Amino acid sequence: MSSKILIIGACGQIGTELTTKLREIHGVNNVIASDINTRNLDLVNSGPFEIIDAKNYNAIKDCCKSNTIKTVYLMAALLSATGEKYPMEAWDLNMNSLFHVLNLAKQKTIDKVFWPSSIAVFGPTTPRESTPQHTICEPTTVYGITKQVGERWCEYYHEKYDVDVRSIRYPGIISHKAMPGGGTTDYAVEIYHDAIKKGNYECFLSENTSLPMMFMEDAIKATTDLMQVPSESLSIRSSYNLSAISFTPKDIFESIKKQLPEFSISYKPDFRQAIADSWPSSIDDTMARKDWNWKESFDLETMTTEMLTQLKKKYNS
Ligand SMILES: NC(=O)c1ccc[n+]([C@@H]2O[C@H](COP(=O)([O-])OP(=O)(O)OC[C@H]3O[C@@H](n4cnc5c(N)ncnc54)[C@H](O)[C@@H]3O)[C@@H](O)[C@H]2O)c1
């Protein structure tokens, strides 16, 4: 029997598109999608799917053993804005799910793990411009704390138990398929939907808040490329800095307005402004470019064109 892949939290913003790409690469039946619910019916019906709670070690282990799963992508998490509302739930889910998967790799039930970290590992004391790979990390959100601690555990399991775990500090991810799940960069997705649907957008961040962002196609390519690189090429086992574009709400508004001249915006910052203010505005990802030849394809203008084209199709059909 050939070895297979399990995606935990496959129905989310990134998992949905990651599942599709991995099935293109490895074949539909070699990629098992799983989530705690079946809300995303398109994904659920697109190939093998199981209900798995990421906090349930036995459920993950049973699925891995019965399907000869050798690689796990752990995408389930509570994100930054939701984590501030439910701090203990964020800690419980984000940490325990990671331990379950790392322990399965330690016991050699599985061979390889992908676990996403985030720019949320950084904090107000981190250098904000061109944030280096190795720098001060004093996160001020529960989500950021779980990602920082998770990174330490990933490196520890690699060093002590030879676990092949790979990770990226994703910036804010922008996509047109599944909606984002409660992060601070969600505005950069919502703005495109409202531009098409309503012609105006009320932004929960202030106009000059610059944050690192990336179009989904680039994020998926980075993820699948990182997982295919020979293990010995990788020098970072905590999590790789990764960057593509940095922009403010004003920049994205102006980019949309070039194509939709009637579009208008207003700004009403809420609790997410403080989270955004604690994060970097741009990222130095030299290590990712050097170790596995990372290079982005989309800039703000090409991303805007693609987002508006796809969303117009979606809302017109
Ligand atoms: N989207 C971004 O901009 C971004 C940026 C940085 C890092 N990340 C990281 O990437 C990963 C995926 O993010 P996303 O944006 O797709 O998140 P999302 O919130 O859109 O999706 C998470 C998925 O996990 C599922 N889930 C929740 N609790 C679960 C449980 N107990 N068991 C199984 N599944 C459960 C949800 O149903 C959902 O489908 C997360 O680790 C996140 O921290 C995302």
Coordinates of N, CA, C and O in Angstrom, one line a residue, residues 188-317:
A188 N -8.2 42.1 4.5 CA -7.6 42.1 3.2 C -8.3 41.1 2.3 O -8.1 41.1 1.1
V189 N -9.1 40.3 2.9 CA -10.0 39.4 2.0 C -11.4 40.0 2.0 O -12.0 40.2 0.9
E190 N -11.9 40.4 3.1 CA -13.3 41.0 3.2 C -13.4 42.2 2.2 O -14.5 42.4 1.6
I191 N -12.4 43.0 2.1 CA -12.4 44.2 1.3 C -12.8 43.9 -0.2 O -13.6 44.6 -0.8
Y192 N -12.2 42.8 -0.7 CA -12.5 42.5 -2.1 C -14.0 42.0 -2.2 O -14.7 42.4 -3.2
H193 N -14.5 41.2 -1.2 CA -15.9 40.8 -1.3 C -16.8 42.0 -1.3 O -17.8 42.1 -2.1
D194 N -16.6 42.9 -0.3 CA -17.5 44.1 -0.2 C -17.3 45.0 -1.4 O -18.3 45.6 -1.8
A195 N -16.2 45.1 -2.0 CA -16.0 45.9 -3.2 C -16.9 45.4 -4.3 O -17.6 46.3 -4.9
I196 N -17.0 44.1 -4.4 CA -17.9 43.6 -5.5 C -19.4 43.7 -5.1 O -20.2 44.0 -5.8
K197 N -19.6 43.3 -3.8 CA -21.0 43.1 -3.4 C -21.7 44.4 -3.1 O -22.9 44.7 -3.4
K198 N -21.0 45.4 -2.4 CA -21.6 46.6 -1.8 C -21.0 47.9 -2.4 O -21.7 48.9 -2.2
G199 N -19.8 47.8 -2.9 CA -19.2 49.1 -3.4 C -18.6 49.9 -2.3 O -18.1 51.0 -2.6
N200 N -18.7 49.4 -1.1 CA -18.0 50.2 0.0 C -17.5 49.2 1.1 O -18.0 48.1 1.1
Y201 N -16.5 49.6 1.9 CA -16.0 48.7 2.9 C -15.7 49.5 4.2 O -15.1 50.6 4.1
E202 N -16.1 49.0 5.3 CA -15.7 49.6 6.6 C -14.5 48.8 7.2 O -14.7 47.6 7.5
C203 N -13.3 49.4 7.3 CA -12.1 48.6 7.6 C -11.9 48.7 9.1 O -11.9 49.7 9.7
F204 N -11.6 47.5 9.7 CA -11.3 47.5 11.2 C -9.9 47.8 11.6 O -9.5 47.7 12.7
L205 N -9.0 48.1 10.6 CA -7.7 48.6 10.9 C -7.6 50.0 10.3 O -8.3 50.4 9.4
S206 N -6.7 50.8 10.8 CA -6.5 52.2 10.3 C -5.8 52.2 9.0 O -5.1 51.2 8.6
E207 N -5.9 53.3 8.3 CA -5.5 53.3 6.8 C -4.0 53.1 6.6 O -3.6 52.6 5.6
N208 N -3.2 53.4 7.6 CA -1.7 53.3 7.3 C -1.1 52.1 8.1 O 0.2 52.1 8.2
T209 N -1.9 51.1 8.4 CA -1.3 50.0 9.1 C -0.7 49.0 8.1 O -1.5 48.3 7.4
S210 N 0.6 49.0 8.0 CA 1.2 48.1 7.0 C 1.5 46.7 7.6 O 2.1 46.6 8.7
L211 N 1.1 45.7 6.9 CA 1.3 44.3 7.4 C 1.8 43.4 6.3 O 1.5 43.7 5.1
P212 N 2.6 42.4 6.6 CA 3.1 41.4 5.5 C 1.9 40.5 5.1 O 1.2 40.0 5.9
M213 N 1.8 40.4 3.8 CA 0.7 39.6 3.2 C 1.1 38.7 2.1 O 2.2 38.9 1.6
M214 N 0.3 37.8 1.7 CA 0.6 36.9 0.6 C -0.6 36.3 -0.1 O -1.6 36.0 0.6
F215 N -0.6 36.2 -1.4 CA -1.7 35.6 -2.1 C -1.7 34.1 -1.9 O -0.6 33.5 -1.8
M216 N -2.9 33.5 -1.8 CA -3.0 32.1 -1.5 C -2.1 31.2 -2.4 O -1.5 30.2 -1.9
E217 N -2.1 31.5 -3.7 CA -1.4 30.6 -4.6 C 0.1 30.5 -4.2 O 0.7 29.5 -4.3
D218 N 0.6 31.7 -3.8 CA 2.0 31.7 -3.4 C 2.2 30.9 -2.1 O 3.2 30.2 -1.9
A219 N 1.2 31.1 -1.1 CA 1.3 30.3 0.2 C 1.3 28.8 0.0 O 2.0 28.1 0.6
I220 N 0.5 28.4 -1.0 CA 0.4 26.9 -1.2 C 1.6 26.4 -1.9 O 2.2 25.4 -1.6
K221 N 2.1 27.2 -2.8 CA 3.4 26.8 -3.5 C 4.5 26.7 -2.5 O 5.3 25.8 -2.5
A222 N 4.6 27.7 -1.6 CA 5.7 27.7 -0.6 C 5.5 26.4 0.3 O 6.5 25.8 0.6
T223 N 4.3 26.1 0.6 CA 4.1 24.9 1.5 C 4.5 23.6 0.8 O 5.2 22.8 1.4
T224 N 4.0 23.4 -0.4 CA 4.3 22.2 -1.1 C 5.8 22.1 -1.5 O 6.4 21.0 -1.4
D225 N 6.4 23.2 -1.8 CA 7.8 23.2 -2.2 C 8.6 22.9 -0.9 O 9.5 22.0 -1.0
L226 N 8.3 23.5 0.2 CA 9.1 23.2 1.4 C 9.0 21.7 1.8 O 10.0 21.1 2.2
M227 N 7.8 21.1 1.6 CA 7.7 19.7 1.9 C 8.4 18.8 1.0 O 8.6 17.6 1.3
Q228 N 8.8 19.3 -0.2 CA 9.4 18.4 -1.2 C 11.0 18.5 -1.1 O 11.7 17.7 -1.8
V229 N 11.5 19.5 -0.4 CA 12.9 19.7 -0.4 C 13.6 18.6 0.4 O 13.0 18.1 1.4
P230 N 14.8 18.1 0.0 CA 15.5 17.1 0.8 C 15.7 17.6 2.2 O 16.1 18.8 2.4
S231 N 15.6 16.8 3.2 CA 15.7 17.2 4.6 C 17.0 17.9 4.9 O 17.0 18.9 5.7
E232 N 18.1 17.4 4.3 CA 19.4 18.0 4.7 C 19.6 19.5 4.1 O 20.5 20.2 4.6
S233 N 18.7 19.9 3.2 CA 18.8 21.3 2.8 C 18.2 22.3 3.8 O 18.5 23.5 3.7
L234 N 17.5 21.8 4.8 CA 16.8 22.7 5.7 C 17.6 23.1 6.9 O 18.1 22.2 7.6
S235 N 17.8 24.4 7.1 CA 18.6 24.8 8.3 C 17.8 25.3 9.4 O 18.3 25.6 10.5
I236 N 16.5 25.5 9.2 CA 15.6 26.0 10.2 C 14.5 25.0 10.5 O 13.8 24.5 9.6
R237 N 14.4 24.6 11.8 CA 13.4 23.6 12.2 C 12.4 24.2 13.2 O 11.6 23.5 13.7
S238 N 12.5 25.5 13.5 CA 11.5 26.2 14.2 C 10.4 26.6 13.2 O 9.4 25.9 13.0
S239 N 10.7 27.7 12.5 CA 9.8 28.0 11.4 C 10.4 29.1 10.5 O 11.1 30.0 11.0
Y240 N 10.3 29.0 9.2 CA 10.9 29.9 8.3 C 10.1 31.2 8.1 O 8.9 31.2 7.9
N241 N 10.8 32.4 8.2 CA 10.2 33.6 7.8 C 9.9 33.5 6.3 O 10.6 32.9 5.5
L242 N 8.8 34.1 5.9 CA 8.3 34.0 4.5 C 7.7 35.3 4.1 O 6.8 35.8 4.9
S243 N 8.1 36.0 3.0 CA 7.4 37.2 2.7 C 7.1 37.3 1.2 O 7.7 36.6 0.4
A244 N 6.1 38.1 0.9 CA 5.8 38.4 -0.5 C 5.5 39.9 -0.7 O 6.3 40.6 -1.4
I245 N 4.4 40.4 -0.1 CA 4.1 41.8 -0.2 C 3.7 42.4 1.1 O 3.2 41.7 2.0
S246 N 4.0 43.7 1.3 CA 3.5 44.4 2.5 C 2.7 45.6 2.0 O 3.1 46.2 1.0
F247 N 1.5 45.8 2.6 CA 0.7 46.9 2.2 C -0.2 47.3 3.3 O -0.4 46.6 4.3
T248 N -0.8 48.6 3.2 CA -1.7 49.1 4.1 C -3.1 49.0 3.6 O -3.3 48.8 2.4
P249 N -4.2 49.2 4.5 CA -5.5 49.3 3.9 C -5.7 50.3 2.8 O -6.4 50.1 1.9
K250 N -5.0 51.4 3.0 CA -5.1 52.5 1.9 C -4.5 52.0 0.6 O -5.1 52.2 -0.5
D251 N -3.4 51.3 0.7 CA -2.8 50.7 -0.6 C -3.7 49.8 -1.3 O -3.9 49.8 -2.5
I252 N -4.4 48.9 -0.5 CA -5.2 47.9 -1.2 C -6.5 48.6 -1.7 O -7.0 48.2 -2.8
F253 N -7.0 49.6 -0.9 CA -8.1 50.4 -1.4 C -7.8 51.0 -2.8 O -8.6 50.9 -3.7
E254 N -6.6 51.6 -2.8 CA -6.3 52.3 -4.1 C -6.1 51.4 -5.3 O -6.5 51.6 -6.4
S255 N -5.6 50.2 -4.9 CA -5.4 49.2 -6.0 C -6.8 48.7 -6.5 O -6.9 48.5 -7.7
I256 N -7.7 48.5 -5.6 CA -9.1 48.1 -6.0 C -9.8 49.3 -6.8 O -10.4 49.0 -7.8
K257 N -9.6 50.5 -6.3 CA -10.2 51.6 -7.0 C -9.8 51.9 -8.4 O -10.6 52.4 -9.2
K258 N -8.6 51.4 -8.7 CA -8.1 51.5 -10.1 C -9.0 50.7 -11.0 O -9.3 51.1 -12.2
Q259 N -9.6 49.6 -10.5 CA -10.4 48.8 -11.3 C -11.9 49.0 -11.1 O -12.7 48.7 -11.9
L260 N -12.3 49.5 -9.9 CA -13.7 49.8 -9.6 C -13.7 51.3 -9.0 O -13.7 51.5 -7.8
P261 N -13.8 52.3 -10.0 CA -13.6 53.7 -9.6 C -14.6 54.2 -8.5 O -14.3 55.1 -7.8
E262 N -15.8 53.5 -8.4 CA -16.8 54.0 -7.5 C -16.6 53.5 -6.1 O -17.3 53.9 -5.1
F263 N -15.6 52.6 -5.9 CA -15.4 51.9 -4.6 C -15.0 53.0 -3.5 O -14.2 53.9 -3.8
S264 N -15.6 52.9 -2.3 CA -15.3 53.8 -1.2 C -14.9 53.0 0.0 O -15.3 51.8 0.2
I265 N -14.2 53.6 1.0 CA -13.8 53.0 2.2 C -13.9 53.9 3.4 O -13.8 55.1 3.2
S266 N -14.2 53.3 4.6 CA -14.2 54.1 5.8 C -13.4 53.3 6.8 O -13.3 52.1 6.6
Y267 N -12.9 53.9 7.8 CA -12.0 53.2 8.8 C -12.6 53.3 10.2 O -13.0 54.4 10.7
K268 N -12.8 52.1 10.8 CA -13.3 52.1 12.2 C -12.5 51.1 13.0 O -12.9 49.9 13.1
P269 N -11.2 51.4 13.4 CA -10.4 50.4 14.1 C -11.0 49.9 15.3 O -11.7 50.6 16.1
D270 N -10.9 48.6 15.5 CA -11.4 47.9 16.7 C -10.3 47.2 17.5 O -9.1 47.6 17.3
F271 N -10.5 46.2 18.3 CA -9.5 45.6 19.1 C -8.4 45.0 18.3 O -7.3 44.8 18.8
R272 N -8.7 44.7 17.0 CA -7.6 44.1 16.2 C -6.5 45.1 15.8 O -5.4 44.6 15.4
Q273 N -6.8 46.4 15.9 CA -5.7 47.4 15.7 C -4.5 47.2 16.6 O -3.4 47.2 16.1
A274 N -4.8 46.9 17.8 CA -3.7 46.7 18.8 C -2.9 45.4 18.4 O -1.6 45.4 18.5
I275 N -3.6 44.4 17.9 CA -2.8 43.2 17.5 C -1.9 43.5 16.3 O -0.7 43.2 16.3
A276 N -2.5 44.2 15.3 CA -1.8 44.6 14.1 C -0.6 45.4 14.5 O 0.5 45.3 13.9
D277 N -0.8 46.4 15.4 CA 0.3 47.3 15.8 C 1.5 46.5 16.4 O 2.6 47.1 16.5
S278 N 1.2 45.3 17.0 CA 2.3 44.6 17.6 C 3.1 43.7 16.6 O 4.0 43.0 17.0
W279 N 2.6 43.7 15.4 CA 3.3 42.8 14.4 C 4.2 43.6 13.4 O 4.1 44.8 13.3
P280 N 5.1 42.9 12.8 CA 6.0 43.5 11.8 C 5.3 44.1 10.6 O 4.2 43.7 10.3
S281 N 5.9 45.1 9.9 CA 5.3 45.6 8.7 C 6.0 44.9 7.5 O 5.4 44.9 6.4
S282 N 7.2 44.4 7.6 CA 7.8 43.6 6.5 C 8.7 42.6 7.1 O 9.2 42.8 8.2
I283 N 9.0 41.6 6.3 CA 9.7 40.4 6.8 C 11.0 40.1 5.9 O 10.9 40.1 4.7
D284 N 12.1 39.8 6.6 CA 13.3 39.3 5.8 C 13.2 37.8 5.8 O 13.4 37.1 6.8
D285 N 13.1 37.3 4.5 CA 13.0 35.8 4.4 C 14.2 35.2 3.6 O 14.0 34.3 2.8
T286 N 15.3 35.8 3.8 CA 16.5 35.4 3.1 C 16.8 33.9 3.3 O 17.2 33.2 2.3
M287 N 16.5 33.3 4.5 CA 16.8 31.9 4.7 C 15.9 31.0 3.8 O 16.4 30.0 3.3
A288 N 14.6 31.4 3.7 CA 13.7 30.5 2.8 C 14.2 30.6 1.4 O 14.2 29.6 0.6
R289 N 14.6 31.8 0.9 CA 15.1 32.0 -0.4 C 16.4 31.2 -0.7 O 16.5 30.6 -1.7
K290 N 17.2 31.1 0.3 CA 18.5 30.4 0.2 C 18.3 28.9 0.3 O 18.8 28.1 -0.5
D291 N 17.6 28.4 1.3 CA 17.5 27.0 1.6 C 16.6 26.2 0.6 O 16.9 25.1 0.3
W292 N 15.5 26.8 0.2 CA 14.6 26.1 -0.7 C 14.1 26.9 -1.9 O 13.0 26.6 -2.4
N293 N 14.9 28.0 -2.2 CA 14.6 28.8 -3.4 C 13.2 29.4 -3.5 O 12.6 29.5 -4.5
W294 N 12.7 29.8 -2.3 CA 11.4 30.5 -2.3 C 11.4 31.8 -3.1 O 12.4 32.6 -3.1
K295 N 10.4 31.9 -3.9 CA 10.2 33.2 -4.6 C 8.7 33.4 -4.9 O 8.0 32.5 -5.4
E296 N 8.1 34.5 -4.5 CA 6.7 34.8 -4.7 C 6.4 35.1 -6.2 O 7.3 35.6 -6.9
S297 N 5.1 35.0 -6.6 CA 4.8 35.3 -8.0 C 3.8 36.5 -8.0 O 3.8 37.2 -9.1
F298 N 3.1 36.8 -7.0 CA 2.0 37.8 -7.0 C 2.5 39.1 -6.3 O 3.0 39.0 -5.1
D299 N 2.2 40.2 -6.9 CA 2.3 41.5 -6.1 C 0.9 42.0 -5.9 O -0.1 41.4 -6.3
L300 N 0.8 43.2 -5.3 CA -0.5 43.7 -5.0 C -1.4 43.9 -6.2 O -2.6 43.5 -6.2
E301 N -0.9 44.4 -7.3 CA -1.7 44.7 -8.5 C -2.2 43.4 -9.1 O -3.3 43.2 -9.5
T302 N -1.3 42.4 -9.3 CA -1.7 41.1 -9.9 C -2.7 40.4 -9.0 O -3.6 39.7 -9.5
M303 N -2.5 40.5 -7.7 CA -3.4 39.8 -6.8 C -4.8 40.5 -6.9 O -5.8 39.8 -6.9
T304 N -4.8 41.8 -6.9 CA -6.1 42.5 -7.0 C -6.9 42.1 -8.3 O -8.1 41.8 -8.2
T305 N -6.1 42.0 -9.4 CA -6.8 41.6 -10.6 C -7.4 40.2 -10.5 O -8.5 40.0 -10.9
E306 N -6.6 39.3 -9.9 CA -7.1 37.9 -9.8 C -8.3 37.8 -8.8 O -9.2 37.1 -9.1
M307 N -8.2 38.5 -7.7 CA -9.2 38.5 -6.7 C -10.5 39.0 -7.3 O -11.6 38.4 -7.2
L308 N -10.5 40.2 -8.0 CA -11.7 40.8 -8.5 C -12.3 39.9 -9.6 O -13.5 39.8 -9.7
T309 N -11.4 39.4 -10.5 CA -11.9 38.5 -11.6 C -12.6 37.3 -11.0 O -13.8 37.0 -11.4
Q310 N -12.0 36.6 -10.0 CA -12.6 35.4 -9.5 C -13.9 35.7 -8.7 O -14.9 35.0 -8.8
L311 N -13.9 36.8 -7.9 CA -15.1 37.1 -7.1 C -16.2 37.6 -8.0 O -17.4 37.4 -7.7
K312 N -15.9 38.3 -9.1 CA -17.0 38.7 -10.0 C -17.7 37.5 -10.5 O -18.9 37.4 -10.6
K313 N -16.9 36.5 -10.9 CA -17.5 35.2 -11.5 C -18.3 34.6 -10.4 O -19.4 34.1 -10.7
K314 N -17.8 34.5 -9.2 CA -18.5 33.9 -8.1 C -19.9 34.5 -7.8 O -20.9 33.9 -7.7
Y315 N -19.9 35.9 -7.7 CA -21.1 36.5 -7.3 C -22.1 36.7 -8.5 O -23.3 36.9 -8.3
N316 N -21.6 36.6 -9.7 CA -22.5 36.7 -10.9 C -23.1 35.3 -11.2 O -24.1 35.3 -11.9
S317 N -22.6 34.2 -10.6 CA -23.1 32.9 -11.1 C -24.2 32.4 -10.0 O -24.2 32.8 -8.9

